Coordinates of C-alpha atoms in Angstrom, one line a residue:
X103 CA -6.3 0.7 -19.4
X104 CA -7.6 -1.0 -22.5
X105 CA -10.0 -3.9 -22.7
X106 CA -7.2 -6.5 -22.2
X107 CA -6.4 -8.6 -19.1
X108 CA -3.2 -6.8 -18.2
X109 CA -3.5 -7.0 -14.4
X110 CA -3.0 -3.3 -13.7
X111 CA -4.0 -3.7 -10.1
X112 CA -1.5 -6.5 -9.5
X113 CA 1.4 -4.7 -11.2
X114 CA 0.6 -1.4 -9.5
X115 CA 0.3 -2.9 -6.0
X116 CA 3.4 -5.0 -6.1
X117 CA 5.9 -2.6 -4.4
X118 CA 3.2 -1.6 -1.8
X119 CA 2.9 -5.3 -0.8
X120 CA 6.7 -5.6 -0.6
X121 CA 7.1 -2.5 1.5
X122 CA 4.4 -3.6 3.9
X123 CA 6.1 -7.0 4.3
X124 CA 3.2 -8.9 2.7
X125 CA 5.5 -11.3 1.0
X126 CA 3.1 -14.1 0.4
X127 CA 0.8 -11.8 -1.6
X128 CA 3.9 -10.3 -3.4
X129 CA 5.0 -13.8 -4.5
X130 CA 1.5 -14.5 -5.8
X131 CA 1.7 -11.3 -7.8
X132 CA 5.1 -12.3 -9.1
X133 CA 3.9 -15.7 -10.2
X134 CA 0.9 -14.2 -12.0
X135 CA 3.2 -11.8 -13.8
X136 CA 5.6 -14.5 -14.7
X137 CA 2.9 -16.7 -16.2
X138 CA 0.2 -14.4 -17.5
X139 CA 1.4 -10.9 -18.1
X140 CA 1.5 -10.6 -21.9
X141 CA 2.0 -7.4 -23.9
X142 CA 1.3 -8.8 -27.4
X143 CA -2.4 -8.0 -27.0
X144 CA -4.3 -6.1 -29.7
X145 CA -5.1 -3.3 -27.3
X146 CA -4.7 0.5 -27.5
X147 CA -3.2 1.9 -24.3
X148 CA -2.2 5.3 -22.9
X149 CA 1.6 5.6 -23.2
X150 CA 1.7 7.7 -20.0
X151 CA -0.5 5.4 -17.9
X152 CA 1.3 2.3 -19.0
X153 CA 4.7 3.9 -18.3
X154 CA 3.9 5.2 -14.8
X155 CA 1.8 2.2 -13.6
X156 CA 3.3 -0.8 -15.4
X157 CA 6.9 0.1 -16.2
X158 CA 7.3 2.1 -13.0
X159 CA 5.6 -0.7 -11.0
X160 CA 7.8 -3.4 -12.5
X161 CA 11.0 -1.4 -12.1
X162 CA 10.3 -0.7 -8.5
X163 CA 9.5 -4.3 -7.8
X164 CA 12.7 -5.3 -9.5
X165 CA 14.8 -2.8 -7.4
X166 CA 13.2 -3.8 -4.1
X167 CA 13.2 -7.6 -4.6
X168 CA 16.0 -8.2 -7.1
X169 CA 13.7 -10.6 -9.1
X170 CA 14.8 -10.6 -12.7
X171 CA 11.3 -11.3 -14.1
X172 CA 10.2 -7.8 -13.3
X173 CA 13.2 -6.2 -15.2
X174 CA 12.6 -8.5 -18.2
X175 CA 8.9 -7.6 -18.4
X176 CA 9.6 -3.9 -18.0
X177 CA 12.0 -3.9 -20.9
X178 CA 9.6 -6.0 -23.1
X179 CA 6.8 -3.5 -22.4
X180 CA 9.0 -0.4 -23.0
X181 CA 9.9 -1.8 -26.5
X182 CA 6.1 -1.9 -27.2
X183 CA 5.9 1.8 -26.4
X184 CA 8.7 3.0 -28.6
X185 CA 6.6 3.2 -31.8
X186 CA 4.6 6.0 -30.2
X187 CA 7.7 8.2 -30.6
X188 CA 7.6 7.9 -34.4
X189 CA 6.2 11.4 -35.0
X190 CA 7.7 14.3 -37.0
X191 CA 9.0 16.0 -33.8
X192 CA 9.7 13.0 -31.6
X193 CA 7.0 14.1 -29.2
X194 CA 5.1 10.8 -28.6
X195 CA 1.5 10.1 -29.4
X196 CA -0.8 9.7 -26.4
X197 CA -1.9 6.2 -27.3
X198 CA -0.3 3.3 -29.0
X199 CA -1.6 -0.1 -30.1
X200 CA 0.6 -2.7 -28.4
X201 CA 0.3 -5.1 -31.3
X202 CA 0.4 -2.9 -34.4
X203 CA 2.5 0.0 -32.9
X204 CA 0.1 2.5 -34.4
X205 CA -0.2 5.7 -32.4
X206 CA -2.7 8.5 -32.2
X207 CA -3.8 11.4 -29.9
X208 CA -6.9 11.9 -27.8
X209 CA -9.7 13.4 -29.9
X210 CA -10.5 16.0 -27.3
X211 CA -7.0 17.4 -26.9
X212 CA -6.4 20.8 -28.5
X213 CA -6.1 20.4 -32.3
X214 CA -4.5 17.0 -32.2
X215 CA -1.9 17.9 -29.6
X216 CA 0.0 15.7 -27.2
X217 CA -0.3 16.6 -23.5
X218 CA 2.5 18.1 -21.4
X219 CA 2.0 15.9 -18.4
X220 CA 1.9 12.8 -20.6
X221 CA 5.0 13.2 -22.7
X222 CA 6.8 15.0 -19.8
X223 CA 6.3 12.1 -17.4
X224 CA 8.5 9.4 -19.1
X225 CA 11.9 10.6 -18.0
X226 CA 12.5 8.7 -14.7
X227 CA 11.5 5.3 -16.0
X228 CA 13.2 5.7 -19.4
X229 CA 16.5 6.7 -17.8
X230 CA 16.3 3.7 -15.6
X231 CA 15.6 1.5 -18.6
X232 CA 18.8 2.7 -20.3
X233 CA 20.7 2.3 -17.1
X234 CA 19.5 -1.3 -16.6
X235 CA 19.8 -2.4 -20.3
X236 CA 22.8 -0.4 -21.4
X237 CA 20.7 0.6 -24.4
X238 CA 20.7 4.4 -24.9
X239 CA 17.5 4.4 -27.0
X240 CA 15.2 5.2 -24.0
X241 CA 17.4 7.9 -22.6
X242 CA 17.7 9.5 -26.0
X243 CA 14.0 9.6 -26.5
X244 CA 13.3 11.6 -23.3
X245 CA 16.4 13.8 -23.7
X246 CA 15.1 14.7 -27.2
X247 CA 11.8 15.8 -25.7
X248 CA 13.6 18.0 -23.1
X249 CA 15.8 19.7 -25.8
X250 CA 12.8 20.5 -27.9
X251 CA 11.0 22.0 -24.9
X252 CA 14.1 24.1 -24.0
X253 CA 14.2 25.7 -27.4
X254 CA 10.5 26.7 -27.4
X255 CA 9.2 30.1 -26.5
X256 CA 7.1 30.0 -23.3
X257 CA 4.3 32.6 -22.9
X258 CA 4.9 34.3 -19.5
X259 CA 7.5 31.7 -18.8
X260 CA 4.7 29.2 -18.5
X261 CA 4.5 25.8 -20.3
X262 CA 1.1 25.4 -22.1
X263 CA -0.5 22.0 -21.6
X264 CA -0.7 21.1 -25.3
X265 CA 2.0 20.6 -27.9
X266 CA 1.3 19.4 -31.5
X267 CA 3.6 16.4 -32.3
X268 CA 3.3 17.1 -36.1
X269 CA 4.2 20.8 -36.1
X270 CA 6.1 21.2 -32.8
X271 CA 3.9 24.2 -31.9
X272 CA 2.0 24.8 -28.7
X273 CA -1.8 24.2 -28.8
X274 CA -4.1 26.6 -26.9
X275 CA -2.5 28.5 -24.1
X276 CA -3.8 26.7 -21.0
X277 CA -1.4 26.1 -18.1
X278 CA -2.1 23.9 -15.1
X279 CA -0.2 22.4 -12.2
X280 CA -3.1 20.0 -11.9
X281 CA -4.3 17.6 -14.6
X282 CA -2.6 17.9 -18.1
X283 CA 0.5 19.7 -16.5
X284 CA 1.2 18.3 -13.0
X285 CA 3.8 15.5 -13.3
X286 CA 5.8 17.3 -16.0
X287 CA 7.1 19.7 -13.2
X288 CA 7.5 16.9 -10.7
X289 CA 9.7 15.0 -13.2
X290 CA 12.0 18.0 -13.8
X291 CA 12.7 18.1 -10.0
X292 CA 13.0 14.3 -9.7
X293 CA 15.3 14.0 -12.7
X294 CA 17.7 16.2 -10.8
X295 CA 17.2 14.2 -7.6
X296 CA 17.5 10.8 -9.3
X297 CA 20.8 11.9 -11.0
X298 CA 22.3 12.5 -7.5
X299 CA 21.9 16.2 -8.3
X300 CA 24.2 16.0 -11.3
X301 CA 21.4 16.8 -13.9
X302 CA 21.6 20.6 -13.3
X303 CA 19.8 21.3 -16.6
X304 CA 16.6 19.6 -15.2
X305 CA 17.0 21.6 -11.9
X306 CA 17.2 24.9 -13.9
X307 CA 14.1 24.1 -15.9
X308 CA 12.3 23.3 -12.6
X309 CA 13.4 26.5 -10.9
X310 CA 12.4 28.6 -13.9
X311 CA 9.0 26.9 -14.2
X312 CA 8.1 27.3 -10.5
X313 CA 9.1 30.9 -10.5
X314 CA 6.7 31.5 -13.3
X315 CA 4.0 29.4 -11.6
X316 CA 4.4 31.4 -8.3
X317 CA 4.3 34.7 -10.2
X318 CA 1.2 33.9 -12.3
X319 CA -0.7 31.1 -10.7
X320 CA -0.2 31.1 -6.9
X321 CA -2.7 33.4 -5.1
X322 CA -4.1 33.9 -1.6
X323 CA -7.9 33.8 -1.2
X324 CA -9.9 36.4 0.8
X325 CA -10.0 33.9 3.6
X326 CA -6.2 33.6 3.6
X327 CA -5.9 30.2 1.8
X328 CA -3.0 29.9 -0.6
X329 CA -4.1 28.1 -3.8
X330 CA -2.7 27.4 -7.3
X331 CA -5.1 28.5 -10.1
X332 CA -5.1 27.7 -13.8
X333 CA -4.2 30.0 -16.6
X334 CA -6.8 29.9 -19.3
X335 CA -7.1 32.2 -22.3
X336 CA -5.2 35.0 -20.7
X337 CA -6.8 35.0 -17.3
X338 CA -6.5 33.1 -14.0
X339 CA -9.3 30.7 -13.1
X340 CA -9.6 30.7 -9.3
X341 CA -10.0 26.9 -9.1
X342 CA -7.7 24.2 -7.8
X343 CA -8.0 20.4 -8.6
X344 CA -7.3 17.6 -6.2
X345 CA -4.5 16.6 -8.5
X346 CA -2.9 20.0 -8.0
X347 CA -2.5 19.2 -4.2
X348 CA 0.6 17.1 -5.0
X349 CA 2.4 20.4 -5.5
X350 CA 2.7 21.0 -1.7
X351 CA 4.9 17.9 -1.4
X352 CA 6.8 18.9 -4.6
X353 CA 7.7 22.4 -3.2
X354 CA 8.9 20.8 0.0
X355 CA 11.0 18.2 -1.9
X356 CA 12.5 20.9 -4.0
X357 CA 13.2 23.3 -1.2
X358 CA 16.7 22.0 -0.6
X359 CA 18.8 23.2 -3.5
X360 CA 16.5 26.0 -4.5
X361 CA 17.7 29.3 -6.0
X362 CA 18.7 32.3 -3.9
X363 CA 18.6 30.3 -0.7
X364 CA 14.8 30.2 -0.7
X365 CA 14.5 26.8 1.0
X366 CA 12.5 28.2 3.9
X367 CA 10.2 30.0 1.5
X368 CA 9.4 26.8 -0.5
X369 CA 8.9 24.7 2.6
X370 CA 6.4 27.4 3.8
X371 CA 4.6 27.4 0.5
X372 CA 4.3 23.6 0.7
X373 CA 2.8 23.9 4.2
X374 CA 0.3 26.5 2.9
X375 CA -0.8 24.3 0.0
X376 CA -1.1 21.3 2.4
X377 CA -3.3 23.5 4.7
X378 CA -5.6 24.6 1.8
X379 CA -5.9 21.0 0.6
X380 CA -6.8 19.8 4.1
X381 CA -9.5 22.5 4.2
X382 CA -10.9 21.1 1.0
X383 CA -11.4 17.8 2.9
X384 CA -12.5 19.3 6.2
X385 CA -15.3 21.4 4.5
X386 CA -17.1 18.3 3.2
X387 CA -19.6 16.1 4.9
X388 CA -17.5 12.9 4.5
X389 CA -14.1 14.6 5.3
X390 CA -12.9 13.5 1.9
X391 CA -11.7 16.0 -0.7
X392 CA -13.6 16.8 -3.9
X393 CA -12.1 16.6 -7.4
X394 CA -11.9 20.4 -7.8
X395 CA -12.7 23.3 -5.6
X396 CA -13.2 27.1 -6.1
X397 CA -12.0 30.3 -4.5
X398 CA -14.7 32.7 -5.7
X399 CA -16.5 35.3 -3.6
X400 CA -17.8 33.6 -0.5
X401 CA -16.9 30.1 -1.6
X402 CA -13.5 28.8 -0.6
X403 CA -12.0 25.3 -1.0
X404 CA -15.5 23.9 -1.8
X405 CA -16.7 22.2 -5.0
X406 CA -19.5 24.1 -6.7
X407 CA -20.4 22.0 -9.7
X408 CA -22.0 18.5 -9.3
X409 CA -19.4 16.9 -11.6
X410 CA -16.5 18.1 -9.3
X411 CA -17.9 16.7 -6.0
X412 CA -16.6 13.2 -6.4
X413 CA -13.6 11.5 -4.7
X414 CA -12.1 8.5 -6.5
X415 CA -9.6 7.4 -3.8
X416 CA -7.0 9.9 -5.0
X417 CA -3.6 10.1 -3.3
X418 CA -2.3 13.7 -3.9
X419 CA -3.4 15.3 -0.6
X420 CA -1.9 12.4 1.4
X421 CA 1.2 12.5 -0.7
X422 CA 1.7 16.1 0.3
X423 CA 1.1 15.2 4.0
X424 CA 3.8 12.6 3.8
X425 CA 6.4 14.9 2.3
X426 CA 5.6 17.6 4.8
X427 CA 5.9 15.1 7.6
X428 CA 9.3 13.9 6.4
X429 CA 10.6 17.5 6.1
X430 CA 9.0 19.0 9.3
X431 CA 7.8 16.2 11.6
X432 CA 4.9 18.4 12.5
X433 CA 2.4 16.0 14.1
X434 CA -0.6 17.7 12.4
X435 CA 0.3 15.9 9.2
X436 CA -0.1 12.5 10.8
X437 CA -3.3 13.8 12.4
X438 CA -4.6 14.9 9.0
X439 CA -3.6 11.5 7.4
X440 CA -5.4 9.7 10.2
X441 CA -8.6 11.7 9.5
X442 CA -8.4 10.7 5.8
X443 CA -7.8 7.1 6.7
X444 CA -10.8 6.9 8.9
X445 CA -13.0 8.6 6.3
X446 CA -11.8 6.3 3.5
X447 CA -12.5 3.3 5.8
X448 CA -15.9 4.5 6.8
X449 CA -17.3 5.7 3.4
X450 CA -15.3 4.0 0.7
X451 CA -14.9 0.4 2.0
X452 CA -17.2 -2.1 0.3
X453 CA -17.4 -5.9 0.3
X454 CA -15.0 -6.2 -2.6
X455 CA -12.5 -3.6 -1.7
X456 CA -12.8 0.2 -1.8
X457 CA -14.9 2.4 -4.1
X458 CA -14.9 6.0 -5.1
X459 CA -17.9 8.1 -4.0
X460 CA -19.9 10.5 -6.2
X461 CA -20.6 13.3 -3.8
X462 CA -18.4 14.1 -0.7
X463 CA -21.0 16.6 0.5
X464 CA -23.8 14.0 0.8
X465 CA -24.3 12.1 4.0
X466 CA -25.5 9.1 2.1
X467 CA -22.9 8.8 -0.7
X468 CA -23.4 6.7 -3.8
X469 CA -20.5 4.6 -5.0
X470 CA -18.9 4.7 -8.5
X471 CA -18.1 1.0 -8.1
X472 CA -14.4 1.4 -9.2
X473 CA -11.2 0.7 -7.2
X474 CA -8.5 2.6 -9.1
X475 CA -5.2 0.9 -9.2
X476 CA -3.5 4.0 -7.8
X477 CA -5.4 3.5 -4.5
X478 CA -3.1 0.5 -3.8
X479 CA 0.0 2.0 -5.5
X480 CA -0.2 5.4 -4.0
X481 CA -2.9 6.2 -1.5
X482 CA -2.3 3.3 0.8
X483 CA 1.5 3.4 0.3
X484 CA 1.7 7.1 1.3
X485 CA -0.5 6.5 4.3
X486 CA 1.7 3.6 5.4
X487 CA 4.9 5.7 4.9
X488 CA 3.3 8.6 6.8
X489 CA 3.0 6.4 9.9
X490 CA 6.4 4.6 9.4
X491 CA 9.9 5.6 10.4
X492 CA 12.0 7.8 8.0
X493 CA 14.5 5.0 7.4
X494 CA 11.8 3.1 5.4
X495 CA 12.7 4.3 1.9
X496 CA 14.8 7.4 2.8
X497 CA 14.5 10.2 0.3
X498 CA 18.3 10.4 0.0
X499 CA 18.3 7.0 -1.7
X500 CA 14.9 6.7 -3.4
X501 CA 12.9 8.9 -5.7
X502 CA 9.2 8.1 -6.2
X503 CA 7.7 8.2 -9.7
X504 CA 4.4 9.9 -10.1
X505 CA 2.6 6.6 -9.3
X506 CA 4.6 6.3 -6.0
X507 CA 6.9 3.6 -7.4
X508 CA 10.3 4.1 -5.7
X509 CA 13.3 4.1 -8.0
X510 CA 16.8 4.4 -6.6
X511 CA 19.0 7.5 -7.0
X512 CA 21.7 6.7 -9.6
X513 CA 24.9 7.5 -7.8

């Protein structure tokens, strides 16, 4: 998150501390933010990451605690992101310099494109910013993105992962419900939920998108495992990423209110994805899931390439266990969550916290020596909620951003 001292871990962990009743630590975090969190640094940051971790984290801390400092800092930071939207189409750049306001895109992204999951994962936070400040600028930015996407032609009804902010045209036709695509779909559903189900436009876009996803990307393996592949250059790659495992929870969350009375169908689909993702954990030595896993020939739910065998404390599988638990109360989801908890504690705990591991199939794993801020924001929060009562952050009143920061439904 840039080379600056922005305290990502502190900001990202705030609401987890609050929810767990760790109020002394929460106050220490608040004090640090009040005195030290400064956004006028000469640092180039990801608009998407700063939005979901910092703005999302600050807004959730504000709504949970009522402390004004969090709202003030969130609004300050949002102002620093606005220059990223100064493109010919209004589709924001991936990165912006917090001091100069100069934006640019990742060098590796298809022909200078912006990424669907990045510009499509601003809606929840920006709507709340307009709601809290009374300034429509944030709301207008994200609604403009939505209108532009609605007008565009979609190959096979699928959204490609790349869109050029200069020309307004799609980049290469690659579609994924994992990295590069994932949270765009999540935010269509959650925009509807957050609006107290008034934003029917968002719900329609979600329903259309998952119908296309189910038709073109969801498959069953020879061994009977349901998985979500990736569409690349006109064919389906039979591979699923750990990030894609969030979709089980999304299908369950979107079941109520789905088209043609298919609630049961989507809850079942969520359960099947949860099962597949549990298998990806269960088929490793450490009982922790790899970054990506294949469904080819005799190999199912197993990582094949060395560079896909790592686990970096990711939350998506546990997130899906939690949603499935909330909607079904099937005890297996708590059992699976407990297996993951024990594995994380056994293989990822180090003297200074928790570290990712480089190979989940090796009995003597090597560490990557990084504790991602989402470990505190998401992984531990979803585990805590999985073993808590349903009246802690009930889903009728709260919608979680993609970094697991709870924002209230706007009645």
